[in-house]
PDB file of C-alpha atoms in Angstrom:
ATOM      1  CA  UNK L 161    -166.202  64.578-138.927  1.00 42.00           C
ATOM      2  CA  UNK L 162    -162.437  64.157-139.315  1.00 43.00           C
ATOM      3  CA  UNK L 163    -160.887  64.420-135.835  1.00 42.00           C
ATOM      4  CA  UNK L 164    -157.391  64.377-137.355  1.00 46.00           C
ATOM      5  CA  UNK L 165    -158.042  67.454-139.508  1.00 49.00           C
ATOM      6  CA  UNK L 166    -156.163  70.570-138.405  1.00 54.00           C
ATOM      7  CA  UNK L 167    -158.224  72.599-135.973  1.00 53.00           C
ATOM      8  CA  UNK L 168    -158.327  76.355-136.576  1.00 55.00           C
ATOM      9  CA  UNK L 169    -157.382  77.205-132.995  1.00 56.00           C
ATOM     10  CA  UNK L 170    -154.437  74.775-132.821  1.00 55.00           C
ATOM     11  CA  UNK L 171    -152.366  76.559-135.449  1.00 59.00           C
ATOM     12  CA  UNK L 172    -152.843  79.872-133.665  1.00 56.00           C
ATOM     13  CA  UNK L 173    -151.758  78.211-130.418  1.00 55.00           C
ATOM     14  CA  UNK L 174    -148.382  77.038-131.713  1.00 62.00           C
ATOM     15  CA  UNK L 175    -146.791  80.509-131.878  1.00 62.00           C
ATOM     16  CA  UNK L 176    -148.298  81.254-128.479  1.00 76.00           C
ATOM     17  CA  UNK L 177    -146.656  78.137-127.016  1.00 72.00           C
ATOM     18  CA  UNK L 178    -143.335  79.183-128.531  1.00 74.00           C
ATOM     19  CA  UNK L 179    -143.774  82.671-127.091  1.00 75.00           C
ATOM     20  CA  UNK L 180    -144.478  81.229-123.635  1.00 75.00           C
ATOM     21  CA  UNK L 181    -141.372  79.035-123.785  1.00 73.00           C
ATOM     22  CA  UNK L 182    -139.258  82.035-124.792  1.00 74.00           C
ATOM     23  CA  UNK L 183    -140.692  84.085-121.934  1.00 74.00           C
ATOM     24  CA  UNK L 184    -140.130  81.312-119.391  1.00 70.00           C
ATOM     25  CA  UNK L 185    -136.589  80.700-120.630  1.00 71.00           C
ATOM     26  CA  UNK L 186    -135.793  84.413-120.289  1.00 71.00           C
ATOM     27  CA  UNK L 187    -136.908  84.672-116.637  1.00 72.00           C
ATOM     28  CA  UNK L 188    -133.894  85.273-114.370  1.00 69.00           C
ATOM     29  CA  UNK L 189    -134.903  82.337-112.209  1.00 79.00           C
ATOM     30  CA  UNK L 190    -135.383  78.632-112.505  1.00 90.00           C
ATOM     31  CA  UNK L 191    -138.883  77.559-113.505  1.00 91.00           C
ATOM     32  CA  UNK L 192    -140.149  74.019-113.002  1.00 92.00           C
ATOM     33  CA  UNK L 193    -143.572  72.461-113.574  1.00 92.00           C
ATOM     34  CA  UNK L 194    -144.540  69.244-111.867  1.00 93.00           C
ATOM     35  CA  UNK L 195    -147.351  66.715-112.050  1.00 94.00           C
ATOM     36  CA  UNK L 196    -149.993  66.569-109.294  1.00 95.00           C
ATOM     37  CA  UNK L 197    -147.845  63.911-107.581  1.00 92.00           C
ATOM     38  CA  UNK L 198    -144.701  66.032-107.762  1.00 89.00           C
ATOM     39  CA  UNK L 199    -142.873  64.523-110.728  1.00 90.00           C
ATOM     40  CA  UNK L 200    -140.959  67.050-112.838  1.00 90.00           C
ATOM     41  CA  UNK L 201    -142.419  67.500-116.313  1.00 91.00           C
ATOM     42  CA  UNK L 202    -140.728  70.730-117.493  1.00 89.00           C
ATOM     43  CA  UNK L 203    -137.795  72.924-116.491  1.00 90.00           C
ATOM     44  CA  UNK L 204    -136.656  76.099-118.180  1.00 90.00           C
ATOM     45  CA  UNK L 205    -133.340  76.285-119.984  1.00 90.00           C
ATOM     46  CA  UNK L 206    -131.773  78.427-117.252  1.00 90.00           C
ATOM     47  CA  UNK L 207    -132.264  75.593-114.745  1.00 91.00           C
ATOM     48  CA  UNK L 208    -130.704  73.035-117.084  1.00 91.00           C
ATOM     49  CA  UNK L 209    -127.803  75.415-117.759  1.00 91.00           C
ATOM     50  CA  UNK L 210    -127.277  76.021-114.023  1.00 92.00           C
ATOM     51  CA  UNK L 211    -127.246  72.294-113.252  1.00 92.00           C
ATOM     52  CA  UNK L 212    -125.305  71.331-116.381  1.00 93.00           C
ATOM     53  CA  UNK L 213    -127.496  68.265-116.796  1.00 90.00           C
ATOM     54  CA  UNK L 214    -130.162  67.104-119.249  1.00 90.00           C
ATOM     55  CA  UNK L 215    -133.805  66.964-118.170  1.00 87.00           C
ATOM     56  CA  UNK L 216    -133.830  63.214-117.513  1.00 87.00           C
ATOM     57  CA  UNK L 217    -131.051  63.662-114.908  1.00 87.00           C
ATOM     58  CA  UNK L 218    -132.800  66.415-112.939  1.00 85.00           C
ATOM     59  CA  UNK L 219    -136.033  64.574-112.225  1.00 82.00           C
ATOM     60  CA  UNK L 220    -135.027  63.196-108.814  1.00 75.00           C
ATOM     61  CA  UNK L 221    -133.918  64.512-105.426  1.00 67.00           C
ATOM     62  CA  UNK L 222    -131.332  61.775-104.960  1.00 66.00           C
ATOM     63  CA  UNK L 223    -128.862  62.494-107.752  1.00 76.00           C
ATOM     64  CA  UNK L 224    -126.740  65.098-105.969  1.00 85.00           C
ATOM     65  CA  UNK L 225    -128.643  68.174-107.135  1.00 92.00           C
ATOM     66  CA  UNK L 226    -129.854  69.051-103.615  1.00 93.00           C
ATOM     67  CA  UNK L 227    -127.189  69.362-100.915  1.00 95.00           C
ATOM     68  CA  UNK L 228    -127.129  66.176 -98.770  1.00 94.00           C
ATOM     69  CA  UNK L 229    -127.672  68.184 -95.562  1.00 96.00           C
ATOM     70  CA  UNK L 230    -130.765  69.874 -97.013  1.00 95.00           C
ATOM     71  CA  UNK L 231    -132.304  66.895 -98.803  1.00 93.00           C
ATOM     72  CA  UNK L 232    -134.218  65.253 -95.888  1.00 94.00           C
ATOM     73  CA  UNK L 233    -135.915  68.519 -94.892  1.00 95.00           C
ATOM     74  CA  UNK L 234    -136.607  69.549 -98.498  1.00 93.00           C
ATOM     75  CA  UNK L 235    -138.081  66.168 -99.405  1.00 92.00           C
ATOM     76  CA  UNK L 236    -140.233  66.037 -96.250  1.00 95.00           C
ATOM     77  CA  UNK L 237    -141.514  69.578 -96.810  1.00 95.00           C
ATOM     78  CA  UNK L 238    -142.243  68.876-100.484  1.00 94.00           C
ATOM     79  CA  UNK L 239    -144.023  65.608 -99.694  1.00 94.00           C
ATOM     80  CA  UNK L 240    -146.167  67.435 -97.128  1.00 96.00           C
ATOM     81  CA  UNK L 241    -147.125  70.036 -99.760  1.00 96.00           C
ATOM     82  CA  UNK L 242    -148.026  67.355-102.308  1.00 95.00           C
ATOM     83  CA  UNK L 243    -150.132  65.509 -99.695  1.00 95.00           C
ATOM     84  CA  UNK L 244    -151.927  68.585 -98.356  1.00 96.00           C
ATOM     85  CA  UNK L 245    -152.026  70.797-101.444  1.00 96.00           C
ATOM     86  CA  UNK L 246    -150.467  73.648 -99.496  1.00 97.00           C
ATOM     87  CA  UNK L 247    -147.881  75.829-101.265  1.00 97.00           C
ATOM     88  CA  UNK L 248    -144.245  74.788-100.894  1.00 96.00           C
ATOM     89  CA  UNK L 249    -141.907  77.470 -99.568  1.00 96.00           C
ATOM     90  CA  UNK L 250    -138.385  76.584 -98.500  1.00 95.00           C
ATOM     91  CA  UNK L 251    -134.692  77.236 -98.965  1.00 96.00           C
ATOM     92  CA  UNK L 252    -132.085  74.687 -99.924  1.00 95.00           C
ATOM     93  CA  UNK L 253    -128.783  74.440-101.727  1.00 96.00           C
ATOM     94  CA  UNK L 254    -128.597  73.215-105.308  1.00 94.00           C
ATOM     95  CA  UNK L 255    -125.412  72.040-107.005  1.00 94.00           C
ATOM     96  CA  UNK L 256    -124.196  74.190-109.867  1.00 94.00           C
ATOM     97  CA  UNK L 257    -122.627  72.551-112.941  1.00 95.00           C
ATOM     98  CA  UNK L 258    -119.139  73.224-111.517  1.00 96.00           C
ATOM     99  CA  UNK L 259    -119.932  71.398-108.246  1.00 95.00           C
ATOM    100  CA  UNK L 260    -120.515  74.489-106.082  1.00 96.00           C
ATOM    101  CA  UNK L 261    -123.703  74.542-103.990  1.00 97.00           C
ATOM    102  CA  UNK L 262    -125.710  77.781-103.829  1.00 96.00           C
ATOM    103  CA  UNK L 263    -128.729  78.660-101.707  1.00 97.00           C
ATOM    104  CA  UNK L 264    -132.088  79.050-103.426  1.00 95.00           C
ATOM    105  CA  UNK L 265    -135.506  80.114-102.278  1.00 96.00           C
ATOM    106  CA  UNK L 266    -137.972  77.598-103.711  1.00 95.00           C
ATOM    107  CA  UNK L 267    -141.667  78.274-103.967  1.00 96.00           C
ATOM    108  CA  UNK L 268    -144.279  76.045-105.606  1.00 96.00           C
ATOM    109  CA  UNK L 269    -147.992  76.634-105.935  1.00 97.00           C
ATOM    110  CA  UNK L 270    -150.629  74.220-107.177  1.00 97.00           C
ATOM    111  CA  UNK L 271    -152.937  74.773-110.124  1.00 96.00           C
ATOM    112  CA  UNK L 272    -156.372  73.298-109.436  1.00 96.00           C
ATOM    113  CA  UNK L 273    -159.220  72.246-111.698  1.00 95.00           C
ATOM    114  CA  UNK L 274    -162.878  73.277-111.217  1.00 96.00           C
ATOM    115  CA  UNK L 275    -163.346  70.508-108.635  1.00 96.00           C
ATOM    116  CA  UNK L 276    -160.323  71.647-106.611  1.00 95.00           C
ATOM    117  CA  UNK L 277    -158.024  68.782-107.644  1.00 96.00           C
ATOM    118  CA  UNK L 278    -154.397  69.644-108.250  1.00 97.00           C
ATOM    119  CA  UNK L 279    -153.559  69.338-111.940  1.00 97.00           C
ATOM    120  CA  UNK L 280    -150.027  70.775-111.870  1.00 96.00           C
ATOM    121  CA  UNK L 281    -147.479  72.485-109.652  1.00 97.00           C
ATOM    122  CA  UNK L 282    -145.563  75.596-110.717  1.00 95.00           C
ATOM    123  CA  UNK L 283    -142.243  76.233-109.033  1.00 94.00           C
ATOM    124  CA  UNK L 284    -139.788  79.114-109.121  1.00 93.00           C
ATOM    125  CA  UNK L 285    -136.267  78.830-107.684  1.00 92.00           C
ATOM    126  CA  UNK L 286    -134.400  82.079-107.125  1.00 91.00           C
ATOM    127  CA  UNK L 287    -130.944  82.633-105.698  1.00 88.00           C
ATOM    128  CA  UNK L 288    -130.846  83.693-102.056  1.00 80.00           C
ATOM    129  CA  UNK L 289    -128.318  84.594 -99.370  1.00 68.00           C
TER     130      UNK L 289
END
């Protein structure tokens, strides 16, 4: 058995993956997926455009993306969600590419495997106020 041979289902999946990316990039909100421990693994193009930064620069709370007055509360609330597995629901200000901070409602829910372990977090950030 050749494990490197193309699998019939994989080729059909590629267009589906492209379709999903197009759908996620067209959502009028900022979509982020995170690892079980809360590390960013994907953001949609709208979020990168809003921030005006490449993906590698948006993977931390400490680089000026979150308003300094909101950061301690946001980080503590997020850490509590990661530790407990409870959904994250908060508001904080994020810095736009031009340096202006805007309020966003941020919600994240965990995806769990059959044993109940978190395998990924899905987050949506929408403008508020």
